[in-house]
XYZ file of C-alpha atoms in Angstrom:
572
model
C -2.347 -4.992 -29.219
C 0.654 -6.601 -27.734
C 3.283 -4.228 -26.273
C 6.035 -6.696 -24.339
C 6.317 -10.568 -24.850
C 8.783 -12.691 -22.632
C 9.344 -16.297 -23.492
C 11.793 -18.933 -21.348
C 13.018 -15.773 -19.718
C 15.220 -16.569 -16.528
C 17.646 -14.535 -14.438
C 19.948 -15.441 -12.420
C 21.524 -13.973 -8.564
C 24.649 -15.727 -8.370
C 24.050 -19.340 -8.319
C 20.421 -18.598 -7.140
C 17.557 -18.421 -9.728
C 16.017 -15.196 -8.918
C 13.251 -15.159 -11.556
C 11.779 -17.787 -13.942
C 9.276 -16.866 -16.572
C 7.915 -19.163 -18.889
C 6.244 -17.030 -20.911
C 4.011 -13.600 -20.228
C 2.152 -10.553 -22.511
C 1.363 -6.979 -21.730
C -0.357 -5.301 -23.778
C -1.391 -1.524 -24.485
C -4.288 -1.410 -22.574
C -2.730 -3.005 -19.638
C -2.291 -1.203 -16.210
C -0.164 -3.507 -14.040
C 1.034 -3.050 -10.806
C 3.800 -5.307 -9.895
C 3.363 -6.874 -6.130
C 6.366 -9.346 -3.740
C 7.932 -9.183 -0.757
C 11.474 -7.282 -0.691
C 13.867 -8.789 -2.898
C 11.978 -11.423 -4.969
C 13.118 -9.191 -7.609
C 10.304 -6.655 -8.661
C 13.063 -4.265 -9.694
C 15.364 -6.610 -11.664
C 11.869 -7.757 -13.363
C 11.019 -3.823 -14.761
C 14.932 -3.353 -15.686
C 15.180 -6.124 -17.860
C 11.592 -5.048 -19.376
C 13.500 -1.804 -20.209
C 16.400 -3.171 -21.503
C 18.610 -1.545 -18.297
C 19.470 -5.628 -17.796
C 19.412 -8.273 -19.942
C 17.670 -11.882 -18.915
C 20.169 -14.755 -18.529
C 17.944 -16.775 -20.846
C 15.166 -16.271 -23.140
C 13.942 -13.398 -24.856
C 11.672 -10.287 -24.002
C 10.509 -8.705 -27.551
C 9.115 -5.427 -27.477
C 7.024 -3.639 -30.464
C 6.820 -0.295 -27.994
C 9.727 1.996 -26.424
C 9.899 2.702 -22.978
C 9.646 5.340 -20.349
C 11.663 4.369 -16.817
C 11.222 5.912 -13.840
C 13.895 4.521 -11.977
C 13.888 4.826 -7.868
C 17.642 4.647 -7.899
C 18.972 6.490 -10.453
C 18.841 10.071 -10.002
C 21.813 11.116 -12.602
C 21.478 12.086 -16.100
C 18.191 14.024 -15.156
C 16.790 16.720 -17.963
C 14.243 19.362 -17.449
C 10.639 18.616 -16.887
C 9.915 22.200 -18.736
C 8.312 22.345 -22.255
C 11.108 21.837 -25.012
C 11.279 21.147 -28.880
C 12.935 17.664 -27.488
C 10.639 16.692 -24.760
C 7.356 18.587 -25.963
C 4.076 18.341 -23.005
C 1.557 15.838 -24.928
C -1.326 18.169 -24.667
C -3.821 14.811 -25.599
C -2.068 12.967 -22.651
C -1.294 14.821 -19.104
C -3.042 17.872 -17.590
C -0.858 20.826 -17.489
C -2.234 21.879 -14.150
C -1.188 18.449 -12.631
C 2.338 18.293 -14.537
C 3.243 21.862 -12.973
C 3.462 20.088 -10.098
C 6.318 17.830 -10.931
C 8.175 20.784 -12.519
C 11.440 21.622 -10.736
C 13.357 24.639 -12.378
C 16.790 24.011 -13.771
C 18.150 26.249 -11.503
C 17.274 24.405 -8.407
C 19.094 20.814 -8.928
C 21.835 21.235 -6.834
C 19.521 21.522 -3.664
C 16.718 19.235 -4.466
C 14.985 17.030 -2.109
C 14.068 13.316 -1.983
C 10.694 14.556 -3.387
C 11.541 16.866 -5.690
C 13.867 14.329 -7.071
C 11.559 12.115 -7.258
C 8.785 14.680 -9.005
C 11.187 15.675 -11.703
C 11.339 11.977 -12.612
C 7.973 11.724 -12.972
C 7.585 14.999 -15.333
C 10.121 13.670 -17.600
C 8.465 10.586 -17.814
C 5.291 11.904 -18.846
C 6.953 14.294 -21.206
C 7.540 11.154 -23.686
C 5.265 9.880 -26.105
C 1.860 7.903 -26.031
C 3.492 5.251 -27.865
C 5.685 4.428 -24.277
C 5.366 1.921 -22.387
C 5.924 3.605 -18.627
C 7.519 1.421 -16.432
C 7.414 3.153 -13.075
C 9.516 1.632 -9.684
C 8.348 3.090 -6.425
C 7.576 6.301 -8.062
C 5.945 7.487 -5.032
C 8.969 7.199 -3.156
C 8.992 10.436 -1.047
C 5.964 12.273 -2.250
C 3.748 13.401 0.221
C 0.030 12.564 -0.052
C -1.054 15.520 -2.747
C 2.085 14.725 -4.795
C 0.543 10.622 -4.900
C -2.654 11.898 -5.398
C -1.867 13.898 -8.304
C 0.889 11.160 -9.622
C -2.376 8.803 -9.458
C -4.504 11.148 -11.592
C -2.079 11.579 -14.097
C -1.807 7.692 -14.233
C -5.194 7.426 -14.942
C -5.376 9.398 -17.778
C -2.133 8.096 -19.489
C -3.362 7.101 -22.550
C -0.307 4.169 -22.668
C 0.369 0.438 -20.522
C 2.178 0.848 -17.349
C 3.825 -1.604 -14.911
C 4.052 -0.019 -11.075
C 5.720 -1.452 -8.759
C 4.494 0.106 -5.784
C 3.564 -0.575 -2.080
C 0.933 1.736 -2.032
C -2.109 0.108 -1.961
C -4.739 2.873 -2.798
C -2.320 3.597 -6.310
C -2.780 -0.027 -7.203
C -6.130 -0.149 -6.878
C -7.283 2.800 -8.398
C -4.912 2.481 -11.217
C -4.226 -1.078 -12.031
C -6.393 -3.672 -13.830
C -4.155 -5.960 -13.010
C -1.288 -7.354 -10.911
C 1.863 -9.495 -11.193
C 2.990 -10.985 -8.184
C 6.501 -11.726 -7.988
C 7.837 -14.326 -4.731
C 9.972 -17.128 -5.178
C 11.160 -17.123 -8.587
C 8.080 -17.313 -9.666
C 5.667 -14.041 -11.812
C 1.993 -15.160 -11.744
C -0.349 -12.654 -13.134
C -3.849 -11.784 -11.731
C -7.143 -9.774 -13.184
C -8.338 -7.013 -11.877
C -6.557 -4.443 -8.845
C -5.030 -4.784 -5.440
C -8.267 -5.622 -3.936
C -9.372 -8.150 -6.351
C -5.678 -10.062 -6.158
C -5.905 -9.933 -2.468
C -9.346 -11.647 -2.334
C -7.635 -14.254 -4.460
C -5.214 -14.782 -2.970
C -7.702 -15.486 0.450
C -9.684 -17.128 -2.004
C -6.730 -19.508 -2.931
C -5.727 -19.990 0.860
C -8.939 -20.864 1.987
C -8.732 -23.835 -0.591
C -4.857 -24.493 0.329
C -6.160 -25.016 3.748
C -9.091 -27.114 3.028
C -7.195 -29.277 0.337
C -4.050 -29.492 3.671
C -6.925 -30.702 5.888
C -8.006 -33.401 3.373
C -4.820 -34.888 2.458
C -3.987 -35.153 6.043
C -7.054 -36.933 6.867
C -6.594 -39.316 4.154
C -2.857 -39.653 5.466
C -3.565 -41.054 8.444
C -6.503 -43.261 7.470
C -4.201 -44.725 5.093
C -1.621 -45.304 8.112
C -4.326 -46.955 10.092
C -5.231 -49.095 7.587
C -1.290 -50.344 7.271
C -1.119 -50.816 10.808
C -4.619 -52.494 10.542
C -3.202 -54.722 8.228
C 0.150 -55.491 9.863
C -1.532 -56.433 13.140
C -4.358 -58.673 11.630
C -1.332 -60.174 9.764
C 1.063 -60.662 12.893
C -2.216 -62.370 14.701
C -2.794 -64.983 12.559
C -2.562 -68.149 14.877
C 0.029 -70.455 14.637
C -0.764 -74.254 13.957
C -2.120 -75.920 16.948
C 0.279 -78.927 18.086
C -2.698 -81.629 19.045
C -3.286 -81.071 15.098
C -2.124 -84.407 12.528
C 0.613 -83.808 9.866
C -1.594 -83.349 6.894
C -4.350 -80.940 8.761
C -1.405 -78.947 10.584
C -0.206 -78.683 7.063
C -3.567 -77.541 5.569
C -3.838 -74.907 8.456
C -0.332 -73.507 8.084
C -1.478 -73.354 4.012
C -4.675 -71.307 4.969
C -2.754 -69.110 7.011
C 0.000 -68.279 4.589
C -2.469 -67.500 2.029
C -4.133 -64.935 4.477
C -1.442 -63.768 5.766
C -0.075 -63.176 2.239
C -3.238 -61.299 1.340
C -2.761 -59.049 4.551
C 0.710 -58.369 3.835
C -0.272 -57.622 -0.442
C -2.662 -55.661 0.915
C -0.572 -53.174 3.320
C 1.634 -52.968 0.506
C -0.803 -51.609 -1.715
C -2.287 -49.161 1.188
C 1.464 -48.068 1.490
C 1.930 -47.807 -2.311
C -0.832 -45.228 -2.049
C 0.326 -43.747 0.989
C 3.498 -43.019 -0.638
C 1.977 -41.793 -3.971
C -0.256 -39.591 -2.039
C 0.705 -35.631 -3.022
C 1.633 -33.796 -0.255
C -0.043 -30.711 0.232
C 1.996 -28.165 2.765
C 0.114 -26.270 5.285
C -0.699 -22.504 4.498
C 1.486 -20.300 6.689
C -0.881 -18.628 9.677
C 0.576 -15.770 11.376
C 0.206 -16.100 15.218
C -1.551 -14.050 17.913
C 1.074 -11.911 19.801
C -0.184 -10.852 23.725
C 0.269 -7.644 24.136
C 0.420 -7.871 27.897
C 2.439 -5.306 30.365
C 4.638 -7.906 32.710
C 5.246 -7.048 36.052
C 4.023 -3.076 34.843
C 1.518 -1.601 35.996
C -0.989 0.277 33.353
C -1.138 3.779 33.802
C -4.250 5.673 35.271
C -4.175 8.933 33.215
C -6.466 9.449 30.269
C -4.292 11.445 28.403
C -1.023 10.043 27.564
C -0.198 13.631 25.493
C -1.284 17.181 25.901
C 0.712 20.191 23.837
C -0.957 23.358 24.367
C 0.451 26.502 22.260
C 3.204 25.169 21.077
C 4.940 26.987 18.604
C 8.236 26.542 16.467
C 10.153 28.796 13.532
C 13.629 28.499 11.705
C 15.054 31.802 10.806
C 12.202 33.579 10.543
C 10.057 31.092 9.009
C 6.713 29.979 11.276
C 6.517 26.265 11.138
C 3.777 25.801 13.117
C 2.186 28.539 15.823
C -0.233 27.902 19.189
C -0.387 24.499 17.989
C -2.951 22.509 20.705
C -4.075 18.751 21.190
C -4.185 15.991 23.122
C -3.785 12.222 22.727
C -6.077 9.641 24.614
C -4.709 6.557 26.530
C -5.033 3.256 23.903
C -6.083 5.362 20.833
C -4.646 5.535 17.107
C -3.503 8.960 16.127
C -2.544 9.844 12.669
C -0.292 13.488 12.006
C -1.007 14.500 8.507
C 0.201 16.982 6.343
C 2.278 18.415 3.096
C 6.106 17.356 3.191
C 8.135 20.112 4.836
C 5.282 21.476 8.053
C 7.147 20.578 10.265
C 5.729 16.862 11.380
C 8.978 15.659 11.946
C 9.763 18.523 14.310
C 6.812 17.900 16.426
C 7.574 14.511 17.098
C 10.817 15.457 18.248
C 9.397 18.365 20.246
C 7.226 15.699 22.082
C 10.062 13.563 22.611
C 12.485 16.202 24.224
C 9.297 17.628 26.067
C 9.621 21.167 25.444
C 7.788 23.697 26.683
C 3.919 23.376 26.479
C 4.139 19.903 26.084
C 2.947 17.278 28.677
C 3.283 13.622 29.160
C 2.600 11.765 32.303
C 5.320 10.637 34.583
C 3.984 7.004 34.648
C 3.595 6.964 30.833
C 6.810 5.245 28.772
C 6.902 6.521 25.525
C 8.910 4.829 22.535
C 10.145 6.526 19.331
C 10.525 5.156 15.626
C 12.408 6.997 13.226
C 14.096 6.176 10.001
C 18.064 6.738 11.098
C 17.635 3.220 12.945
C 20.838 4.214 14.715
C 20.412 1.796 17.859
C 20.578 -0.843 15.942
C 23.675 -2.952 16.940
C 25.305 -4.680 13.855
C 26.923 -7.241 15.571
C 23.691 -8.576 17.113
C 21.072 -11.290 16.327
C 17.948 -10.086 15.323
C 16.307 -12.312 18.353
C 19.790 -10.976 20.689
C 18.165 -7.258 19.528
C 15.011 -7.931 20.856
C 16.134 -9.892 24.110
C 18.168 -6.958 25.024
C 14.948 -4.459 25.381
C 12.497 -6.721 26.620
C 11.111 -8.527 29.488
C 9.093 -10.718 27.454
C 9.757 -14.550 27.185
C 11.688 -15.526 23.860
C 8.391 -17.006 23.090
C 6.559 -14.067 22.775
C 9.419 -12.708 20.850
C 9.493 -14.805 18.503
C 5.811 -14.945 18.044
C 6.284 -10.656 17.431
C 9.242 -11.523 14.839
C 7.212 -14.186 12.979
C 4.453 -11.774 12.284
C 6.762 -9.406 10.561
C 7.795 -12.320 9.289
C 10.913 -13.320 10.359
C 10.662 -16.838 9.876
C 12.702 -20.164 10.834
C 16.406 -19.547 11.220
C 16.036 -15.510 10.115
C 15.955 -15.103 13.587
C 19.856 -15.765 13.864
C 20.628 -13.414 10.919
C 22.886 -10.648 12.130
C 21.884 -6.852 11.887
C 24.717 -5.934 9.377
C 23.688 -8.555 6.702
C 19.650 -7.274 6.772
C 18.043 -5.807 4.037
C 16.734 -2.238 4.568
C 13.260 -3.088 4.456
C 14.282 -5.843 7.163
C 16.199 -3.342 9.371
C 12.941 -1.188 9.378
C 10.728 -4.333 10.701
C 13.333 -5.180 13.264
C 13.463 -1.718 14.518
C 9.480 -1.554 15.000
C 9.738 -4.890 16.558
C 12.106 -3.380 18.795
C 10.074 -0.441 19.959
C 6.968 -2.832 20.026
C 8.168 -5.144 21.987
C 8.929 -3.069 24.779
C 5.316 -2.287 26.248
C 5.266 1.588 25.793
C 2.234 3.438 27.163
C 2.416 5.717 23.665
C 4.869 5.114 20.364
C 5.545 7.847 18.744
C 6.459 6.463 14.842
C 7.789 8.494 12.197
C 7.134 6.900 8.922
C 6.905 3.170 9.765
C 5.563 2.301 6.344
C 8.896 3.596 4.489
C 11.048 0.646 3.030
C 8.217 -1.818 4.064
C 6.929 -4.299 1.284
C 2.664 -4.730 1.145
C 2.941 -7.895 3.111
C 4.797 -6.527 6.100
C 3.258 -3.389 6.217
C -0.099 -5.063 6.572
C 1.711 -7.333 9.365
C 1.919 -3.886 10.760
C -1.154 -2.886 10.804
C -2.365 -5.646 12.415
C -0.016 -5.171 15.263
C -0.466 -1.530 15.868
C -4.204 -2.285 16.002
C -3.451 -4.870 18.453
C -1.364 -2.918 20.638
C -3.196 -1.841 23.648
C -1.189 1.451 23.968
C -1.841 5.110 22.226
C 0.027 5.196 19.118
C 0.673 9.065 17.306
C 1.998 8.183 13.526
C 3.129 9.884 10.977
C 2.740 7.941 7.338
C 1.879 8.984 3.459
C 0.448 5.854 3.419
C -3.090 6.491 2.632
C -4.621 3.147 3.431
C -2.706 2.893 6.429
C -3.422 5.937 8.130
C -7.337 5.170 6.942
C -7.795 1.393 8.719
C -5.510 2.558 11.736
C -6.628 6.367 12.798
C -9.241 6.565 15.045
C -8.158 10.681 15.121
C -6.458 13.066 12.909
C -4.452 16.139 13.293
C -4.111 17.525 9.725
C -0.872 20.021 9.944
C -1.244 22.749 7.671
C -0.778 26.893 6.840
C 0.705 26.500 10.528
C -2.160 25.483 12.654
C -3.716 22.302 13.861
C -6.816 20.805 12.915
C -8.131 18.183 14.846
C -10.799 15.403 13.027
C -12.440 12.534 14.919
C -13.120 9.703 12.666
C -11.239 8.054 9.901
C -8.872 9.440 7.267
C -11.169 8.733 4.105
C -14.507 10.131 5.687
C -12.023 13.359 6.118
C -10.973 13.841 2.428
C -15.155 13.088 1.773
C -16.336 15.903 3.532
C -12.695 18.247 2.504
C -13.927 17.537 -1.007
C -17.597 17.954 -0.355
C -15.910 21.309 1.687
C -13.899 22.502 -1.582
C -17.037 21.226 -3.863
C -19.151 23.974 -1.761
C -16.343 26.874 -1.592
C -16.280 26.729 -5.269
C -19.818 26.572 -6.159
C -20.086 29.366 -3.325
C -18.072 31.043 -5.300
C -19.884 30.503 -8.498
C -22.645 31.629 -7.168
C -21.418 34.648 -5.733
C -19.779 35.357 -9.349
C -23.243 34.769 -11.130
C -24.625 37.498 -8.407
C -22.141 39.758 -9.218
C -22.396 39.605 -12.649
C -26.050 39.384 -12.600
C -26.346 42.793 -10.678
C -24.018 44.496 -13.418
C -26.085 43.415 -16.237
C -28.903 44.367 -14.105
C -27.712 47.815 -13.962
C -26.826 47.851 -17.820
C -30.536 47.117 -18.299
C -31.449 49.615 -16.333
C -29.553 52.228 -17.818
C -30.551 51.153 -21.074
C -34.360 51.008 -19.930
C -34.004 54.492 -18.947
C -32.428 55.624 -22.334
C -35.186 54.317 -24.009
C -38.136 55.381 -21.764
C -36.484 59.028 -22.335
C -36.211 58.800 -26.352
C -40.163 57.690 -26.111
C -40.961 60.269 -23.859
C -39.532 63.133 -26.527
C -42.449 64.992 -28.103
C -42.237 64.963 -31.139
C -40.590 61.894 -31.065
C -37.368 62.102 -33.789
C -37.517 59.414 -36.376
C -40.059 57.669 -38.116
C -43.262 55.540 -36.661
C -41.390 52.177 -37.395
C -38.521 53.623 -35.429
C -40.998 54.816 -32.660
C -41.964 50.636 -32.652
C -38.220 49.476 -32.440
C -38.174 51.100 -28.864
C -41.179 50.306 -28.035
C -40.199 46.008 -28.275
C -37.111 47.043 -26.925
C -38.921 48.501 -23.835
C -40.736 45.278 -23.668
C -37.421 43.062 -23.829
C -35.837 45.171 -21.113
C -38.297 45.204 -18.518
C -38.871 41.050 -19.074
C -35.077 40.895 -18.499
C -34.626 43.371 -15.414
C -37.743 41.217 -14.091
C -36.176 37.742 -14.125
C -32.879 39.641 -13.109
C -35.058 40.786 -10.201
C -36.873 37.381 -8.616
């Protein structure tokens, strides 16, 4: 059934047309995530599906309401508790995973990013079925269990959603399909993340091959012009021992060829010029990674903390915390929001005590304040400044985060924030650090860059220690985890998803442990009820003369019989 239709829709940025949509259907058993780069216009797409904007031209008609979850607009917020006006749909979430997008009325003065952002969920899911959810960055500051539960509950929506999200693992477990916004222009694609990316390769592949073709055909075409043009120019002229009328028959026969020739370059041009141009599919280049004029550093360990503790007012963030962090390997710190991640990366960059770092090693630092950025500055001037590095290989670095062409001159101050985020890692990349220390790289980042970044990172020859909620990214890039949690450290060699595999397979055992233990428990009390019982009886059969009648004499008697086939298979 058909929940949103948009025909001739258009909207305009200023002069610029930001979006153009001939014509596009959701229906109610859609679940689309919404895919571009940073500012093609994913959000001005979901606010004029909501009616927050309205489309310079065309129409959107709707035969559904709509649920918003907005990523900037954080006034106007009700409570996420059970009320007559915004009753829990019993048929449509889980209770156990709403209370944890509860926030109590009392608290809204002092909430955080994420609990912001998890009150906006519960009130979403507090509407009807009927909705239509439209949901923009919703896990904008959630750490990993608050995504994870976000992405069970949107799985068992019973309602279409469009997400716009950069995280990857939502999309795909979610979504059956995507719309990819870039350039103006919203195609739609079947199936999830994975299956639109594998088109999209898919679709390259052929861009490339079809590029190669026309190009050969280009310049056979021009040497078959210049082919023609030269046979044409050597045509000979008429010899001078020749007699008027044969010098005139010659210089006939000539023309006539030379005519042909020349029709015949024409029509090799004609083609040449009717040919369709294909452009060449962008290929991100290789950036080298080599220390210049440096010298790499002998010492295995680039890190060591050993018992390194840290509280606030009382409260134990963390206590005899202990691990090290090889020379060239990928380590990911994981954990809820508020253990104190953050804190340890600024430990380790103020080298307090119980922390160790080589004096050879350099050691670079990413955080979200982006404060040495200069706003006056060129983004290639930024990178100049910090590095000894040719401008080549500087601009090779900027053009995989892509910074392309002329966005090389743009100035800091007029960047977008999810540009100021690339230029900063560019910054710290560039600079040939024996370990970077990042503090959520991924934030701000659109899917295309942040899977620019991943590439680099597992390019760079140094140790990196990261901190991301970014499930897929801390999954193709950790070689190592330290999972932060109840105040200790636990370290876990291997990759991020064979981690929550064997957790789960952990909790799976724990609580069928405890089943088991439960059965025993109750098994040796009704054991013991059986056994008292078997005792009452063998003592009212053992009476002489036995009260009651012979039938009653025959009741205990198949009772006995019951009870000791019971206590028996109680017993194996």
């Amino acid at each position: 059934m058909l929940a949103i239709e948009l025909k001739k829709v258009k909207k305009y940025l200023g002069d610029r047309l930001l979006l153009a949509i001939d014509g596009l259907r959701i229906y109610r058993s859609d679940k689309i995530g919404v895919v571009g780069p940073n500012g093609a216009g994913k959000t001005t797409f979901l606010r004029m599906l909501s009616g927050k904007m309205l489309p310079d031209e065309g129409v959107i008609n709707r035969s559904v309401e709509v649920t918003f979850i907005d990523q900037f607009e954080e006034k106007d917020m009700v409570p996420t508790d059970p009320s007559p006006s915004a009753p829990w749909k019993k048929d449509l979430v889980n209770p156990l995973l709403m209370r944890a997008f509860q926030v109590n009325d009392e608290q809204r003065e002092t909430l955080s990013g994420g609990e912001i952002t998890r009150q906006k969920i519960g009130r979403a899911f507090s509407q009807s079925t009927s909705h239509i959810l439209l949901a923009d960055e919703p896990t904008t500051n959630l750490d990993v269990e608050g995504t994870e539960l976000l992405q069970e509950q949107l799985k068992a929506y019973d309602g279409p959603i469009l997400l716009v999200s950069h995280d990857r693992e939502l999309l795909d477990c979610v979504c059956n399909r995507i719309i990819e916004v870039d350039k103006g222009s919203v195609r739609l694609f079947s199936g999830n993340y994975s299956a639109y990316r594998t088109q999209k390769e898919t679709e390259r592949e052929r861009q490339a091959q079809e590029y190669v073709q026309y190009v050969e055909e280009r310049e056979r075409l021009q040497v078959a012009v210049r082919e023609k043009s030269r046979q044409a120019k050597e045509m000979r002229a008429t010899p001078s021992r020749m007699g008027n009328s044969e010098a005139r028959l010659h210089k006939r026969r000539v023309n006539n060829k030379r005519a042909k020739l020349d029709r015949g370059a024409k029509a090799i041009q004609s083609r040449l010029e009717q040919l369709e141009v294909k452009e060449k599919p962008v290929s991100l280049p290789t950036v080298c990674f080599d220390r210049i004029g440096e010298q790499k550093i002998s010492a295995r360990k680039v890190l060591v903390l050993r018992e390194v503790s840290k509280s606030f007012g009382g409260r134990n963030l963390f206590q005899d915390v202990s691990f090290e962090v090889s020379s060239g390997s990928k380590v990911a710190l994981v954990g809820p929001n508020g253990c104190g991640k953050t804190t340890l990366l600024k430990m380790i960059m103020n080298s307090e005590t119980g922390i160790t770092v080589p004096a050879a090693a350099r050691v670079g630092y990413f955080d979200q304040r982006l404060s040495r950025l200069e706003e006056e500055r060129t983004v290639l001037d930024t990178l100049r400044s910090v590095s000894a590095h040719p401008e080549s290989v500087i601009r090779t670095l900027l053009a995989r985060l892509l910074f392309l062409g002329d966005d090389v001159y743009k100035k800091v101050k007029v960047l977008s924030g999810g540009e100021r985020v690339k230029l900063a890692l560019a910054r710290v990349l560039v600079q040939d650090f024996h370990l970077l220390i990042l503090d959520e790289p991924t934030n701000f980042l659109d899917l295309y860059a942040m899977e620019a970044l991943e590439a680099l990172i597992l390019e760079y020859p140094g140790a990196v220690l990261f901190v991301s909620h970014d499930r897929r990214f801390v999954d193709r890039l950790a070689q190592q985890l330290l999972v932060l949690e109840a105040g200790r450290i636990i370290a876990y060699n291997g990759s991020y998803s064979d981690y929550l595999s064997k957790s789960q397979e952990k909790a799976r055992r724990l609580v069928t442990d405890q089943e088991r233990k439960a059965g025993r428990e109750n098994s040796s009390e009704e054991l013991m009820c059986l056994q008292l019982r078997l005792t009452q009886v063998l003592a009212q059969l053992s009476m002489t003369p036995l009260k009651g009648s012979a039938a009653h004499r025959a009741i205990l008697e198949a009772e006995y019989q019951q009870l000791v086939k019971k206590i028996r298979s109680l017993q194996k």
